[in-house]
């Protein structure tokens, strides 16, 4: 490994760690504006509104700098990365990741503390807002 290469070492792990070429890093690099899905608010503030999900990594929160901004009056959704939803073009798979914020992340009534695959029709709850994953 050259001196300018970056390695990730998991907590408690010694040695070289793993290179930054795993699937999650590849997804972060995909910043296309191809709309691959949408989140429709079915319950809570902003019911009836929809936001687009793009190929690659989508940070979800109320802040202006979020790729998917959900700012319809639910102050229980964090401004910064309440959750992250990704679309992997290679595997045609949508996954959602908990951002570790108060209020948590729920998919189809189940608390998600790491990540979960989501499919069209699944219900995602952030704060007091319930969203349905829909095809574009």
mmCIF file with all atom_site columns, C-alpha atoms in Angstrom:
data_model
loop_
_atom_site.group_PDB
_atom_site.id
_atom_site.type_symbol
_atom_site.label_atom_id
_atom_site.label_alt_id
_atom_site.label_comp_id
_atom_site.label_asym_id
_atom_site.label_entity_id
_atom_site.label_seq_id
_atom_site.pdbx_PDB_ins_code
_atom_site.Cartn_x
_atom_site.Cartn_y
_atom_site.Cartn_z
_atom_site.occupancy
_atom_site.B_iso_or_equiv
_atom_site.pdbx_formal_charge
_atom_site.auth_seq_id
_atom_site.auth_comp_id
_atom_site.auth_asym_id
_atom_site.auth_atom_id
_atom_site.pdbx_PDB_model_num
ATOM 1   C CA . UNK A 1 1   ? 0.000   0.000  0.000   1.00 0.00 ? 1   UNK A CA 1
ATOM 2   C CA . UNK A 1 2   ? 1.414   3.399  -0.929  1.00 0.00 ? 2   UNK A CA 1
ATOM 3   C CA . UNK A 1 3   ? 1.448   6.248  1.570   1.00 0.00 ? 3   UNK A CA 1
ATOM 4   C CA . UNK A 1 4   ? -1.447  8.074  -0.120  1.00 0.00 ? 4   UNK A CA 1
ATOM 5   C CA . UNK A 1 5   ? -3.928  5.167  -0.218  1.00 0.00 ? 5   UNK A CA 1
ATOM 6   C CA . UNK A 1 6   ? -6.791  5.176  2.268   1.00 0.00 ? 6   UNK A CA 1
ATOM 7   C CA . UNK A 1 7   ? -7.706  2.057  4.200   1.00 0.00 ? 7   UNK A CA 1
ATOM 8   C CA . UNK A 1 8   ? -10.638 1.409  6.521   1.00 0.00 ? 8   UNK A CA 1
ATOM 9   C CA . UNK A 1 9   ? -9.930  -0.542 9.681   1.00 0.00 ? 9   UNK A CA 1
ATOM 10  C CA . UNK A 1 10  ? -12.932 -1.809 11.586  1.00 0.00 ? 10  UNK A CA 1
ATOM 11  C CA . UNK A 1 11  ? -13.095 -0.970 15.275  1.00 0.00 ? 11  UNK A CA 1
ATOM 12  C CA . UNK A 1 12  ? -11.083 -3.481 17.277  1.00 0.00 ? 12  UNK A CA 1
ATOM 13  C CA . UNK A 1 13  ? -9.398  -4.861 14.163  1.00 0.00 ? 13  UNK A CA 1
ATOM 14  C CA . UNK A 1 14  ? -5.670  -4.789 13.614  1.00 0.00 ? 14  UNK A CA 1
ATOM 15  C CA . UNK A 1 15  ? -3.861  -5.134 10.344  1.00 0.00 ? 15  UNK A CA 1
ATOM 16  C CA . UNK A 1 16  ? -4.429  -3.583 6.978   1.00 0.00 ? 16  UNK A CA 1
ATOM 17  C CA . UNK A 1 17  ? -8.224  -3.205 7.055   1.00 0.00 ? 17  UNK A CA 1
ATOM 18  C CA . UNK A 1 18  ? -10.227 -3.258 3.862   1.00 0.00 ? 18  UNK A CA 1
ATOM 19  C CA . UNK A 1 19  ? -9.776  -1.086 0.776   1.00 0.00 ? 19  UNK A CA 1
ATOM 20  C CA . UNK A 1 20  ? -12.269 1.622  -0.106  1.00 0.00 ? 20  UNK A CA 1
ATOM 21  C CA . UNK A 1 21  ? -13.655 -0.340 -3.042  1.00 0.00 ? 21  UNK A CA 1
ATOM 22  C CA . UNK A 1 22  ? -16.563 -2.138 -1.400  1.00 0.00 ? 22  UNK A CA 1
ATOM 23  C CA . UNK A 1 23  ? -20.122 -1.699 -2.679  1.00 0.00 ? 23  UNK A CA 1
ATOM 24  C CA . UNK A 1 24  ? -21.047 1.083  -0.229  1.00 0.00 ? 24  UNK A CA 1
ATOM 25  C CA . UNK A 1 25  ? -18.161 3.217  -1.457  1.00 0.00 ? 25  UNK A CA 1
ATOM 26  C CA . UNK A 1 26  ? -19.062 2.531  -5.070  1.00 0.00 ? 26  UNK A CA 1
ATOM 27  C CA . UNK A 1 27  ? -22.608 3.689  -4.372  1.00 0.00 ? 27  UNK A CA 1
ATOM 28  C CA . UNK A 1 28  ? -21.381 6.946  -2.858  1.00 0.00 ? 28  UNK A CA 1
ATOM 29  C CA . UNK A 1 29  ? -19.478 7.648  -6.069  1.00 0.00 ? 29  UNK A CA 1
ATOM 30  C CA . UNK A 1 30  ? -22.664 7.349  -8.174  1.00 0.00 ? 30  UNK A CA 1
ATOM 31  C CA . UNK A 1 31  ? -24.072 10.878 -8.178  1.00 0.00 ? 31  UNK A CA 1
ATOM 32  C CA . UNK A 1 32  ? -26.244 10.618 -11.286 1.00 0.00 ? 32  UNK A CA 1
ATOM 33  C CA . UNK A 1 33  ? -29.579 12.353 -11.415 1.00 0.00 ? 33  UNK A CA 1
ATOM 34  C CA . UNK A 1 34  ? -31.396 9.309  -12.787 1.00 0.00 ? 34  UNK A CA 1
ATOM 35  C CA . UNK A 1 35  ? -34.672 9.021  -10.858 1.00 0.00 ? 35  UNK A CA 1
ATOM 36  C CA . UNK A 1 36  ? -35.093 5.374  -9.854  1.00 0.00 ? 36  UNK A CA 1
ATOM 37  C CA . UNK A 1 37  ? -37.943 5.602  -7.341  1.00 0.00 ? 37  UNK A CA 1
ATOM 38  C CA . UNK A 1 38  ? -39.947 8.040  -5.281  1.00 0.00 ? 38  UNK A CA 1
ATOM 39  C CA . UNK A 1 39  ? -41.065 8.332  -1.687  1.00 0.00 ? 39  UNK A CA 1
ATOM 40  C CA . UNK A 1 40  ? -44.702 9.334  -1.306  1.00 0.00 ? 40  UNK A CA 1
ATOM 41  C CA . UNK A 1 41  ? -45.784 10.681 2.080   1.00 0.00 ? 41  UNK A CA 1
ATOM 42  C CA . UNK A 1 42  ? -48.820 8.651  3.119   1.00 0.00 ? 42  UNK A CA 1
ATOM 43  C CA . UNK A 1 43  ? -49.209 9.862  6.725   1.00 0.00 ? 43  UNK A CA 1
ATOM 44  C CA . UNK A 1 44  ? -47.981 12.823 8.736   1.00 0.00 ? 44  UNK A CA 1
ATOM 45  C CA . UNK A 1 45  ? -47.128 16.395 7.786   1.00 0.00 ? 45  UNK A CA 1
ATOM 46  C CA . UNK A 1 46  ? -46.902 16.740 4.030   1.00 0.00 ? 46  UNK A CA 1
ATOM 47  C CA . UNK A 1 47  ? -49.194 13.790 3.238   1.00 0.00 ? 47  UNK A CA 1
ATOM 48  C CA . UNK A 1 48  ? -49.635 13.496 -0.520  1.00 0.00 ? 48  UNK A CA 1
ATOM 49  C CA . UNK A 1 49  ? -46.253 15.011 -1.401  1.00 0.00 ? 49  UNK A CA 1
ATOM 50  C CA . UNK A 1 50  ? -43.552 12.927 -3.079  1.00 0.00 ? 50  UNK A CA 1
ATOM 51  C CA . UNK A 1 51  ? -39.778 13.229 -3.396  1.00 0.00 ? 51  UNK A CA 1
ATOM 52  C CA . UNK A 1 52  ? -37.475 11.563 -5.916  1.00 0.00 ? 52  UNK A CA 1
ATOM 53  C CA . UNK A 1 53  ? -34.853 8.911  -5.150  1.00 0.00 ? 53  UNK A CA 1
ATOM 54  C CA . UNK A 1 54  ? -31.829 8.906  -7.425  1.00 0.00 ? 54  UNK A CA 1
ATOM 55  C CA . UNK A 1 55  ? -29.335 6.267  -8.493  1.00 0.00 ? 55  UNK A CA 1
ATOM 56  C CA . UNK A 1 56  ? -26.531 5.917  -5.936  1.00 0.00 ? 56  UNK A CA 1
ATOM 57  C CA . UNK A 1 57  ? -26.614 7.318  -2.416  1.00 0.00 ? 57  UNK A CA 1
ATOM 58  C CA . UNK A 1 58  ? -29.417 9.563  -1.133  1.00 0.00 ? 58  UNK A CA 1
ATOM 59  C CA . UNK A 1 59  ? -29.086 11.253 2.256   1.00 0.00 ? 59  UNK A CA 1
ATOM 60  C CA . UNK A 1 60  ? -32.549 11.884 3.712   1.00 0.00 ? 60  UNK A CA 1
ATOM 61  C CA . UNK A 1 61  ? -33.300 14.719 6.126   1.00 0.00 ? 61  UNK A CA 1
ATOM 62  C CA . UNK A 1 62  ? -34.845 18.174 6.516   1.00 0.00 ? 62  UNK A CA 1
ATOM 63  C CA . UNK A 1 63  ? -31.671 20.134 5.729   1.00 0.00 ? 63  UNK A CA 1
ATOM 64  C CA . UNK A 1 64  ? -31.163 22.061 2.508   1.00 0.00 ? 64  UNK A CA 1
ATOM 65  C CA . UNK A 1 65  ? -28.021 20.054 1.760   1.00 0.00 ? 65  UNK A CA 1
ATOM 66  C CA . UNK A 1 66  ? -29.787 16.670 1.805   1.00 0.00 ? 66  UNK A CA 1
ATOM 67  C CA . UNK A 1 67  ? -30.147 14.962 -1.572  1.00 0.00 ? 67  UNK A CA 1
ATOM 68  C CA . UNK A 1 68  ? -33.666 13.930 -0.511  1.00 0.00 ? 68  UNK A CA 1
ATOM 69  C CA . UNK A 1 69  ? -35.139 16.781 1.501   1.00 0.00 ? 69  UNK A CA 1
ATOM 70  C CA . UNK A 1 70  ? -38.233 15.949 3.541   1.00 0.00 ? 70  UNK A CA 1
ATOM 71  C CA . UNK A 1 71  ? -39.144 19.284 5.087   1.00 0.00 ? 71  UNK A CA 1
ATOM 72  C CA . UNK A 1 72  ? -42.924 19.372 5.284   1.00 0.00 ? 72  UNK A CA 1
ATOM 73  C CA . UNK A 1 73  ? -43.294 20.350 8.948   1.00 0.00 ? 73  UNK A CA 1
ATOM 74  C CA . UNK A 1 74  ? -42.172 17.187 10.791  1.00 0.00 ? 74  UNK A CA 1
ATOM 75  C CA . UNK A 1 75  ? -39.502 18.498 13.169  1.00 0.00 ? 75  UNK A CA 1
ATOM 76  C CA . UNK A 1 76  ? -38.881 14.949 14.442  1.00 0.00 ? 76  UNK A CA 1
ATOM 77  C CA . UNK A 1 77  ? -36.994 14.218 11.205  1.00 0.00 ? 77  UNK A CA 1
ATOM 78  C CA . UNK A 1 78  ? -33.352 15.198 11.628  1.00 0.00 ? 78  UNK A CA 1
ATOM 79  C CA . UNK A 1 79  ? -31.911 17.977 9.485   1.00 0.00 ? 79  UNK A CA 1
ATOM 80  C CA . UNK A 1 80  ? -28.790 15.911 8.805   1.00 0.00 ? 80  UNK A CA 1
ATOM 81  C CA . UNK A 1 81  ? -28.973 12.378 7.426   1.00 0.00 ? 81  UNK A CA 1
ATOM 82  C CA . UNK A 1 82  ? -31.860 10.858 9.376   1.00 0.00 ? 82  UNK A CA 1
ATOM 83  C CA . UNK A 1 83  ? -31.487 7.922  6.975   1.00 0.00 ? 83  UNK A CA 1
ATOM 84  C CA . UNK A 1 84  ? -29.692 6.997  3.768   1.00 0.00 ? 84  UNK A CA 1
ATOM 85  C CA . UNK A 1 85  ? -31.340 5.195  0.877   1.00 0.00 ? 85  UNK A CA 1
ATOM 86  C CA . UNK A 1 86  ? -29.262 3.696  -1.909  1.00 0.00 ? 86  UNK A CA 1
ATOM 87  C CA . UNK A 1 87  ? -29.980 2.278  -5.327  1.00 0.00 ? 87  UNK A CA 1
ATOM 88  C CA . UNK A 1 88  ? -27.449 -0.215 -6.624  1.00 0.00 ? 88  UNK A CA 1
ATOM 89  C CA . UNK A 1 89  ? -27.752 -0.157 -10.426 1.00 0.00 ? 89  UNK A CA 1
ATOM 90  C CA . UNK A 1 90  ? -25.742 -3.383 -10.784 1.00 0.00 ? 90  UNK A CA 1
ATOM 91  C CA . UNK A 1 91  ? -28.022 -5.447 -8.513  1.00 0.00 ? 91  UNK A CA 1
ATOM 92  C CA . UNK A 1 92  ? -31.167 -3.339 -9.052  1.00 0.00 ? 92  UNK A CA 1
ATOM 93  C CA . UNK A 1 93  ? -31.594 -3.208 -5.276  1.00 0.00 ? 93  UNK A CA 1
ATOM 94  C CA . UNK A 1 94  ? -32.809 -0.444 -2.969  1.00 0.00 ? 94  UNK A CA 1
ATOM 95  C CA . UNK A 1 95  ? -31.489 -0.427 0.621   1.00 0.00 ? 95  UNK A CA 1
ATOM 96  C CA . UNK A 1 96  ? -32.158 1.945  3.479   1.00 0.00 ? 96  UNK A CA 1
ATOM 97  C CA . UNK A 1 97  ? -29.733 2.651  6.325   1.00 0.00 ? 97  UNK A CA 1
ATOM 98  C CA . UNK A 1 98  ? -30.467 4.086  9.756   1.00 0.00 ? 98  UNK A CA 1
ATOM 99  C CA . UNK A 1 99  ? -28.725 7.422  10.283  1.00 0.00 ? 99  UNK A CA 1
ATOM 100 C CA . UNK A 1 100 ? -28.600 6.930  14.061  1.00 0.00 ? 100 UNK A CA 1
ATOM 101 C CA . UNK A 1 101 ? -30.878 9.887  14.781  1.00 0.00 ? 101 UNK A CA 1
ATOM 102 C CA . UNK A 1 102 ? -33.548 10.191 17.492  1.00 0.00 ? 102 UNK A CA 1
ATOM 103 C CA . UNK A 1 103 ? -36.911 8.902  16.321  1.00 0.00 ? 103 UNK A CA 1
ATOM 104 C CA . UNK A 1 104 ? -35.301 6.058  14.433  1.00 0.00 ? 104 UNK A CA 1
ATOM 105 C CA . UNK A 1 105 ? -36.148 4.311  11.226  1.00 0.00 ? 105 UNK A CA 1
ATOM 106 C CA . UNK A 1 106 ? -38.969 1.816  10.708  1.00 0.00 ? 106 UNK A CA 1
ATOM 107 C CA . UNK A 1 107 ? -39.746 -0.332 7.647   1.00 0.00 ? 107 UNK A CA 1
ATOM 108 C CA . UNK A 1 108 ? -43.149 -2.040 7.497   1.00 0.00 ? 108 UNK A CA 1
ATOM 109 C CA . UNK A 1 109 ? -43.511 -1.607 11.272  1.00 0.00 ? 109 UNK A CA 1
ATOM 110 C CA . UNK A 1 110 ? -40.115 -3.121 12.115  1.00 0.00 ? 110 UNK A CA 1
ATOM 111 C CA . UNK A 1 111 ? -37.387 -1.032 13.774  1.00 0.00 ? 111 UNK A CA 1
ATOM 112 C CA . UNK A 1 112 ? -34.265 -0.910 11.590  1.00 0.00 ? 112 UNK A CA 1
ATOM 113 C CA . UNK A 1 113 ? -30.984 -0.229 13.385  1.00 0.00 ? 113 UNK A CA 1
ATOM 114 C CA . UNK A 1 114 ? -28.561 -1.028 10.554  1.00 0.00 ? 114 UNK A CA 1
ATOM 115 C CA . UNK A 1 115 ? -29.899 -1.497 7.021   1.00 0.00 ? 115 UNK A CA 1
ATOM 116 C CA . UNK A 1 116 ? -32.679 -3.265 5.169   1.00 0.00 ? 116 UNK A CA 1
ATOM 117 C CA . UNK A 1 117 ? -33.706 -3.946 1.598   1.00 0.00 ? 117 UNK A CA 1
ATOM 118 C CA . UNK A 1 118 ? -36.851 -2.056 0.574   1.00 0.00 ? 118 UNK A CA 1
ATOM 119 C CA . UNK A 1 119 ? -39.172 -2.764 -2.333  1.00 0.00 ? 119 UNK A CA 1
ATOM 120 C CA . UNK A 1 120 ? -41.991 -0.838 -4.015  1.00 0.00 ? 120 UNK A CA 1
ATOM 121 C CA . UNK A 1 121 ? -44.970 -0.622 -1.678  1.00 0.00 ? 121 UNK A CA 1
ATOM 122 C CA . UNK A 1 122 ? -42.895 -0.850 1.528   1.00 0.00 ? 122 UNK A CA 1
ATOM 123 C CA . UNK A 1 123 ? -43.715 1.707  4.223   1.00 0.00 ? 123 UNK A CA 1
ATOM 124 C CA . UNK A 1 124 ? -40.854 3.690  5.744   1.00 0.00 ? 124 UNK A CA 1
ATOM 125 C CA . UNK A 1 125 ? -41.370 5.740  8.888   1.00 0.00 ? 125 UNK A CA 1
ATOM 126 C CA . UNK A 1 126 ? -39.064 8.614  9.831   1.00 0.00 ? 126 UNK A CA 1
ATOM 127 C CA . UNK A 1 127 ? -40.146 10.595 12.883  1.00 0.00 ? 127 UNK A CA 1
ATOM 128 C CA . UNK A 1 128 ? -43.905 11.134 12.572  1.00 0.00 ? 128 UNK A CA 1
ATOM 129 C CA . UNK A 1 129 ? -43.879 10.761 8.785   1.00 0.00 ? 129 UNK A CA 1
ATOM 130 C CA . UNK A 1 130 ? -44.731 7.567  6.896   1.00 0.00 ? 130 UNK A CA 1
ATOM 131 C CA . UNK A 1 131 ? -43.512 7.233  3.326   1.00 0.00 ? 131 UNK A CA 1
ATOM 132 C CA . UNK A 1 132 ? -44.218 4.592  0.692   1.00 0.00 ? 132 UNK A CA 1
ATOM 133 C CA . UNK A 1 133 ? -41.521 3.538  -1.763  1.00 0.00 ? 133 UNK A CA 1
ATOM 134 C CA . UNK A 1 134 ? -42.985 3.809  -5.260  1.00 0.00 ? 134 UNK A CA 1
ATOM 135 C CA . UNK A 1 135 ? -41.646 3.304  -8.750  1.00 0.00 ? 135 UNK A CA 1
ATOM 136 C CA . UNK A 1 136 ? -41.055 6.616  -10.568 1.00 0.00 ? 136 UNK A CA 1
#
